[in-house]
mmCIF file of C-alpha atoms in Angstrom:
data_model
loop_
_atom_site.group_PDB
_atom_site.id
_atom_site.type_symbol
_atom_site.label_atom_id
_atom_site.label_comp_id
_atom_site.label_asym_id
_atom_site.label_seq_id
_atom_site.Cartn_x
_atom_site.Cartn_y
_atom_site.Cartn_z
ATOM 1 C CA MET A 211 36.174 -56.254 208.494
ATOM 2 C CA ARG A 212 35.746 -56.077 204.737
ATOM 3 C CA ASP A 213 37.817 -53.470 202.886
ATOM 4 C CA PRO A 214 35.325 -50.812 201.659
ATOM 5 C CA LEU A 215 37.515 -50.121 198.624
ATOM 6 C CA VAL A 216 37.051 -53.665 197.300
ATOM 7 C CA PRO A 217 34.040 -53.870 194.937
ATOM 8 C CA ALA A 218 31.089 -55.821 196.332
ATOM 9 C CA GLY A 219 31.262 -59.473 195.340
ATOM 10 C CA LEU A 220 35.046 -59.506 194.960
ATOM 11 C CA ASP A 221 36.756 -61.749 197.488
ATOM 12 C CA ASP A 222 39.478 -59.972 199.492
ATOM 13 C CA ALA A 223 42.029 -62.697 198.740
ATOM 14 C CA TYR A 224 41.265 -62.534 195.015
ATOM 15 C CA ALA A 225 41.552 -58.733 195.133
ATOM 16 C CA LEU A 226 45.004 -59.028 196.697
ATOM 17 C CA GLU A 227 45.991 -61.598 194.078
ATOM 18 C CA LEU A 228 44.903 -59.256 191.252
ATOM 19 C CA LEU A 229 46.963 -56.388 192.659
ATOM 20 C CA ARG A 230 50.050 -58.511 193.279
ATOM 21 C CA ARG A 231 49.832 -60.095 189.832
ATOM 22 C CA GLN A 232 49.488 -56.691 188.183
ATOM 23 C CA ASP A 233 52.560 -55.338 189.924
ATOM 24 C CA ALA A 234 54.570 -58.468 189.105
ATOM 25 C CA LEU A 235 53.527 -58.405 185.439
ATOM 26 C CA GLN A 236 54.331 -54.720 185.074
ATOM 27 C CA ALA A 237 57.782 -55.220 186.582
ATOM 28 C CA GLU A 238 58.359 -58.239 184.344
ATOM 29 C CA ALA A 239 57.228 -56.223 181.311
ATOM 30 C CA ARG A 240 59.804 -53.535 182.035
ATOM 31 C CA GLY A 241 62.514 -56.178 182.149
ATOM 32 C CA VAL A 242 61.384 -57.834 178.915
ATOM 33 C CA VAL A 243 61.261 -54.530 177.024
ATOM 34 C CA ALA A 244 64.746 -53.662 178.247
ATOM 35 C CA ASP A 245 66.255 -57.119 177.640
ATOM 36 C CA LEU A 246 64.958 -57.272 174.047
ATOM 37 C CA ASP A 247 65.735 -53.582 173.471
ATOM 38 C CA LEU A 248 62.312 -53.282 171.854
ATOM 39 C CA VAL A 249 62.079 -49.498 171.807
ATOM 40 C CA GLN A 250 65.415 -49.127 170.033
ATOM 41 C CA LEU A 251 64.588 -51.980 167.655
ATOM 42 C CA LEU A 252 61.240 -50.524 166.590
ATOM 43 C CA SER A 253 62.510 -46.947 166.421
ATOM 44 C CA ARG A 254 64.248 -47.795 163.149
ATOM 45 C CA ALA A 255 60.819 -47.385 161.528
ATOM 46 C CA GLY A 256 59.522 -44.339 163.381
ATOM 47 C CA ARG A 257 58.649 -42.828 166.741
ATOM 48 C CA VAL A 258 57.888 -45.533 169.286
ATOM 49 C CA GLU A 259 55.326 -45.244 172.067
ATOM 50 C CA GLN A 260 54.694 -47.984 174.614
ATOM 51 C CA VAL A 261 50.978 -47.895 175.381
ATOM 52 C CA GLY A 262 48.261 -50.012 176.967
ATOM 53 C CA SER A 263 48.024 -51.743 180.329
ATOM 54 C CA SER A 264 51.793 -52.067 180.808
ATOM 55 C CA VAL A 265 51.765 -48.256 181.058
ATOM 56 C CA THR A 266 48.506 -47.734 182.960
ATOM 57 C CA GLY A 267 49.183 -50.449 185.533
ATOM 58 C CA LEU A 268 46.127 -52.516 184.625
ATOM 59 C CA MET A 269 47.773 -55.786 183.591
ATOM 60 C CA VAL A 270 46.137 -59.198 183.972
ATOM 61 C CA TRP A 271 48.188 -61.155 181.426
ATOM 62 C CA ARG A 272 51.495 -60.970 179.568
ATOM 63 C CA ASP A 273 50.746 -58.467 176.822
ATOM 64 C CA ILE A 274 52.697 -55.349 175.792
ATOM 65 C CA ASP A 275 51.450 -52.815 173.243
ATOM 66 C CA PHE A 276 53.484 -50.497 171.053
ATOM 67 C CA THR A 277 52.580 -47.930 168.444
ATOM 68 C CA VAL A 278 55.165 -46.795 165.913
ATOM 69 C CA LEU A 279 54.365 -43.503 164.203
ATOM 70 C CA CYS A 280 55.864 -43.635 160.732
ATOM 71 C CA ARG A 281 56.036 -41.585 157.565
ATOM 72 C CA ASP A 282 56.064 -43.122 154.068
ATOM 73 C CA LEU A 283 56.317 -46.611 155.527
ATOM 74 C CA THR A 284 56.087 -49.712 153.349
ATOM 75 C CA ALA A 285 55.363 -53.276 154.435
ATOM 76 C CA GLU A 286 58.929 -54.168 153.484
ATOM 77 C CA ARG A 287 60.360 -51.521 155.830
ATOM 78 C CA ALA A 288 58.018 -52.588 158.628
ATOM 79 C CA PHE A 289 59.229 -56.185 158.296
ATOM 80 C CA GLU A 290 62.824 -54.985 158.178
ATOM 81 C CA ALA A 291 62.390 -53.076 161.438
ATOM 82 C CA ILE A 292 60.724 -55.910 163.334
ATOM 83 C CA ARG A 293 62.718 -58.782 161.793
ATOM 84 C CA PRO A 294 65.178 -59.086 164.730
ATOM 85 C CA LEU A 295 62.215 -59.786 166.999
ATOM 86 C CA LEU A 296 60.455 -62.159 164.595
ATOM 87 C CA THR A 297 63.627 -64.218 164.173
ATOM 88 C CA HIS A 298 64.430 -64.381 167.888
ATOM 89 C CA PRO A 299 64.926 -68.053 168.831
ATOM 90 C CA ARG A 300 62.231 -67.873 171.515
ATOM 91 C CA VAL A 301 59.519 -66.475 169.239
ATOM 92 C CA THR A 302 56.898 -69.211 168.832
ATOM 93 C CA GLN A 303 54.494 -67.584 166.346
ATOM 94 C CA PHE A 304 53.387 -64.272 164.904
ATOM 95 C CA ASP A 305 50.355 -62.848 163.139
ATOM 96 C CA TYR A 306 50.750 -60.130 160.500
ATOM 97 C CA ARG A 307 47.916 -58.028 159.134
ATOM 98 C CA ASN A 308 48.083 -55.478 156.348
ATOM 99 C CA GLN A 309 45.363 -53.072 157.468
ATOM 100 C CA THR A 310 45.783 -50.462 154.761
ATOM 101 C CA GLY A 311 43.365 -49.108 152.183
ATOM 102 C CA HIS A 312 40.215 -51.214 151.848
ATOM 103 C CA ARG A 313 41.741 -53.791 154.233
ATOM 104 C CA ALA A 314 41.495 -51.418 157.202
ATOM 105 C CA PRO A 315 38.861 -52.670 159.672
ATOM 106 C CA PRO A 316 36.029 -50.317 160.675
ATOM 107 C CA VAL A 317 37.593 -49.589 164.052
ATOM 108 C CA ILE A 318 40.541 -47.800 162.379
ATOM 109 C CA ARG A 319 38.797 -46.690 159.183
ATOM 110 C CA GLY A 320 40.419 -43.506 157.929
ATOM 111 C CA ASP A 321 43.759 -44.661 159.323
ATOM 112 C CA GLU A 322 46.176 -47.355 158.154
ATOM 113 C CA ARG A 323 48.675 -49.660 159.784
ATOM 114 C CA TYR A 324 50.798 -52.780 159.518
ATOM 115 C CA TYR A 325 49.992 -54.865 162.582
ATOM 116 C CA PHE A 326 52.127 -57.589 164.160
ATOM 117 C CA ALA A 327 51.145 -59.820 167.084
ATOM 118 C CA THR A 328 54.271 -61.686 168.157
ATOM 119 C CA TYR A 329 54.414 -64.445 170.777
ATOM 120 C CA TRP A 330 57.691 -64.807 172.652
ATOM 121 C CA GLU A 331 58.600 -67.306 175.356
ATOM 122 C CA THR A 332 60.755 -66.523 178.369
ATOM 123 C CA SER A 333 63.505 -68.873 179.511
ATOM 124 C CA ALA A 334 61.054 -70.019 182.202
ATOM 125 C CA GLY A 335 58.461 -70.939 179.567
ATOM 126 C CA GLU A 336 56.086 -67.999 180.120
ATOM 127 C CA GLU A 337 54.545 -66.589 176.945
ATOM 128 C CA TRP A 338 54.419 -62.861 176.186
ATOM 129 C CA LYS A 339 52.418 -61.264 173.403
ATOM 130 C CA PHE A 340 53.777 -58.113 171.761
ATOM 131 C CA ASP A 341 51.201 -56.063 169.840
ATOM 132 C CA VAL A 342 52.946 -53.653 167.467
ATOM 133 C CA SER A 343 51.095 -51.220 165.214
ATOM 134 C CA PHE A 344 53.155 -49.457 162.544
ATOM 135 C CA TRP A 345 50.917 -46.508 161.666
ATOM 136 C CA LEU A 346 51.371 -45.108 158.176
ATOM 137 C CA SER A 347 51.309 -41.533 159.419
ATOM 138 C CA ASP A 348 53.428 -39.825 162.039
ATOM 139 C CA ALA A 349 50.485 -37.683 163.163
ATOM 140 C CA PRO A 350 50.099 -37.727 166.964
ATOM 141 C CA ARG A 351 47.778 -40.369 168.383
ATOM 142 C CA ASP A 352 45.773 -40.172 171.600
ATOM 143 C CA TYR A 353 47.072 -43.391 173.158
ATOM 144 C CA LEU A 354 49.547 -41.876 175.622
ATOM 145 C CA PRO A 355 47.378 -38.872 176.588
ATOM 146 C CA TYR A 356 44.498 -41.311 177.100
ATOM 147 C CA ALA A 357 46.674 -43.483 179.339
ATOM 148 C CA GLU A 358 47.595 -40.462 181.463
ATOM 149 C CA ARG A 359 43.958 -39.374 181.744
ATOM 150 C CA LEU A 360 42.986 -42.911 182.676
ATOM 151 C CA LYS A 361 45.580 -43.140 185.444
ATOM 152 C CA ARG A 362 44.430 -39.821 186.916
ATOM 153 C CA GLN A 363 40.816 -41.023 187.059
ATOM 154 C CA LEU A 364 41.518 -44.343 188.767
ATOM 155 C CA THR A 365 40.626 -44.935 192.392
ATOM 156 C CA ASP A 366 41.474 -48.027 194.409
ATOM 157 C CA GLU A 367 37.929 -49.281 193.847
ATOM 158 C CA THR A 368 37.792 -48.667 190.088
ATOM 159 C CA ARG A 369 41.271 -50.103 189.576
ATOM 160 C CA LEU A 370 40.233 -53.335 191.267
ATOM 161 C CA ALA A 371 36.958 -53.444 189.328
ATOM 162 C CA ILE A 372 38.868 -53.088 186.051
ATOM 163 C CA LEU A 373 41.399 -55.779 186.973
ATOM 164 C CA TRP A 374 38.597 -58.132 188.041
ATOM 165 C CA ILE A 375 36.572 -57.685 184.848
ATOM 166 C CA LYS A 376 39.629 -57.876 182.594
ATOM 167 C CA ASP A 377 40.789 -61.041 184.352
ATOM 168 C CA VAL A 378 37.476 -62.676 183.466
ATOM 169 C CA TRP A 379 37.099 -61.254 179.961
ATOM 170 C CA HIS A 380 40.609 -61.690 178.571
ATOM 171 C CA ARG A 381 40.076 -65.471 178.705
ATOM 172 C CA LEU A 382 37.162 -65.292 176.239
ATOM 173 C CA PRO A 383 37.715 -65.949 172.507
ATOM 174 C CA THR A 384 36.158 -62.586 171.557
ATOM 175 C CA TYR A 385 38.682 -60.568 173.590
ATOM 176 C CA PRO A 386 39.838 -57.911 172.748
ATOM 177 C CA ASP A 387 37.626 -57.367 169.683
ATOM 178 C CA GLU A 388 34.411 -57.359 171.731
ATOM 179 C CA GLY A 389 34.469 -56.471 175.393
ATOM 180 C CA GLY A 390 38.083 -55.341 175.200
ATOM 181 C CA ALA A 391 40.080 -53.191 177.596
ATOM 182 C CA PHE A 392 38.690 -49.879 176.306
ATOM 183 C CA ASP A 393 35.132 -51.172 176.784
ATOM 184 C CA VAL A 394 35.996 -52.176 180.350
ATOM 185 C CA TYR A 395 37.498 -48.770 181.149
ATOM 186 C CA GLU A 396 34.500 -46.893 179.766
ATOM 187 C CA ALA A 397 32.040 -49.180 181.550
ATOM 188 C CA VAL A 398 33.749 -48.768 184.921
ATOM 189 C CA LEU A 399 34.659 -45.083 184.752
ATOM 190 C CA ARG A 400 31.644 -43.782 182.827
ATOM 191 C CA GLY A 401 28.969 -46.400 183.376
ATOM 192 C CA GLY A 402 29.456 -47.188 187.055
ATOM 193 C CA VAL A 403 30.088 -50.887 186.352
ATOM 194 C CA ARG A 404 31.869 -52.733 189.164
ATOM 195 C CA THR A 405 31.426 -56.473 188.555
ATOM 196 C CA PRO A 406 31.708 -58.962 185.664
ATOM 197 C CA GLU A 407 27.939 -59.493 185.852
ATOM 198 C CA GLN A 408 27.316 -55.763 185.461
ATOM 199 C CA PHE A 409 29.770 -55.610 182.574
ATOM 200 C CA ASP A 410 27.967 -58.496 180.912
ATOM 201 C CA ALA A 411 24.714 -56.519 181.106
ATOM 202 C CA TYR A 412 26.518 -53.372 179.911
ATOM 203 C CA LEU A 413 27.685 -55.161 176.755
ATOM 204 C CA ARG A 414 24.301 -56.708 176.040
ATOM 205 C CA GLU A 415 22.637 -53.302 176.272
ATOM 206 C CA ARG A 416 24.985 -52.181 173.496
ATOM 207 C CA GLY A 417 24.318 -55.154 171.255
ATOM 208 C CA LEU A 418 27.563 -56.967 172.082
ATOM 209 C CA PRO A 419 27.749 -60.625 173.144
ATOM 210 C CA GLY A 420 27.935 -61.523 176.808
ATOM 211 C CA ARG A 421 29.956 -64.343 178.340
ATOM 212 C CA SER A 422 27.392 -67.091 177.827
ATOM 213 C CA GLU A 423 27.189 -66.274 174.117
ATOM 214 C CA VAL A 424 30.921 -66.672 173.530
ATOM 215 C CA GLY A 425 31.619 -69.724 175.653
ATOM 216 C CA GLY A 426 32.254 -68.157 179.052
ATOM 217 C CA ALA A 427 30.683 -69.262 182.300
ATOM 218 C CA ALA A 428 27.591 -67.471 183.444
ATOM 219 C CA GLY A 429 27.171 -65.823 186.804
#
């Protein structure tokens, strides 16, 4: 008999794989954060908060997000704080963006940050991405409260729907800028979306590209 908590169209075996992968990734993330002492390392610049799917339990790939709430931060101090990570022998590449002043993208307009995306390889050859935002104000952000609200709203069905859609969408070149995690959460929890096909329609209705428009498979 089919599990009624599995969204229609999602194979039971795939559903089990999504749940097992999530749990394994979250456990691995905890170990990586501890082994690299990332919280202590980043706290030299400000107050560190680990946010995102490694906190909410909605992981589909190796990605850990941090915000660092800072006061009077300069780019030089941000680089100084994160340098031990950037110079780690298993770091393969990193992307730095100065998103201050007129360089701030519309999504954070009115706020400013120094952003680092760092790619680090485990001894087994698995690649992790660390997203670190050094915010130029120590004013509280809503990331952690949002994560707690999100976890309270999740049911077995919506959790699986989110993991399913994210597993499809994170492979697209537009992720996470268009059809990112926040869009998935809102679509599932507010819009009643349960499948990748429904999410595709949800995005199109809002003027965002669907899978076929960005190189993903249709259907």
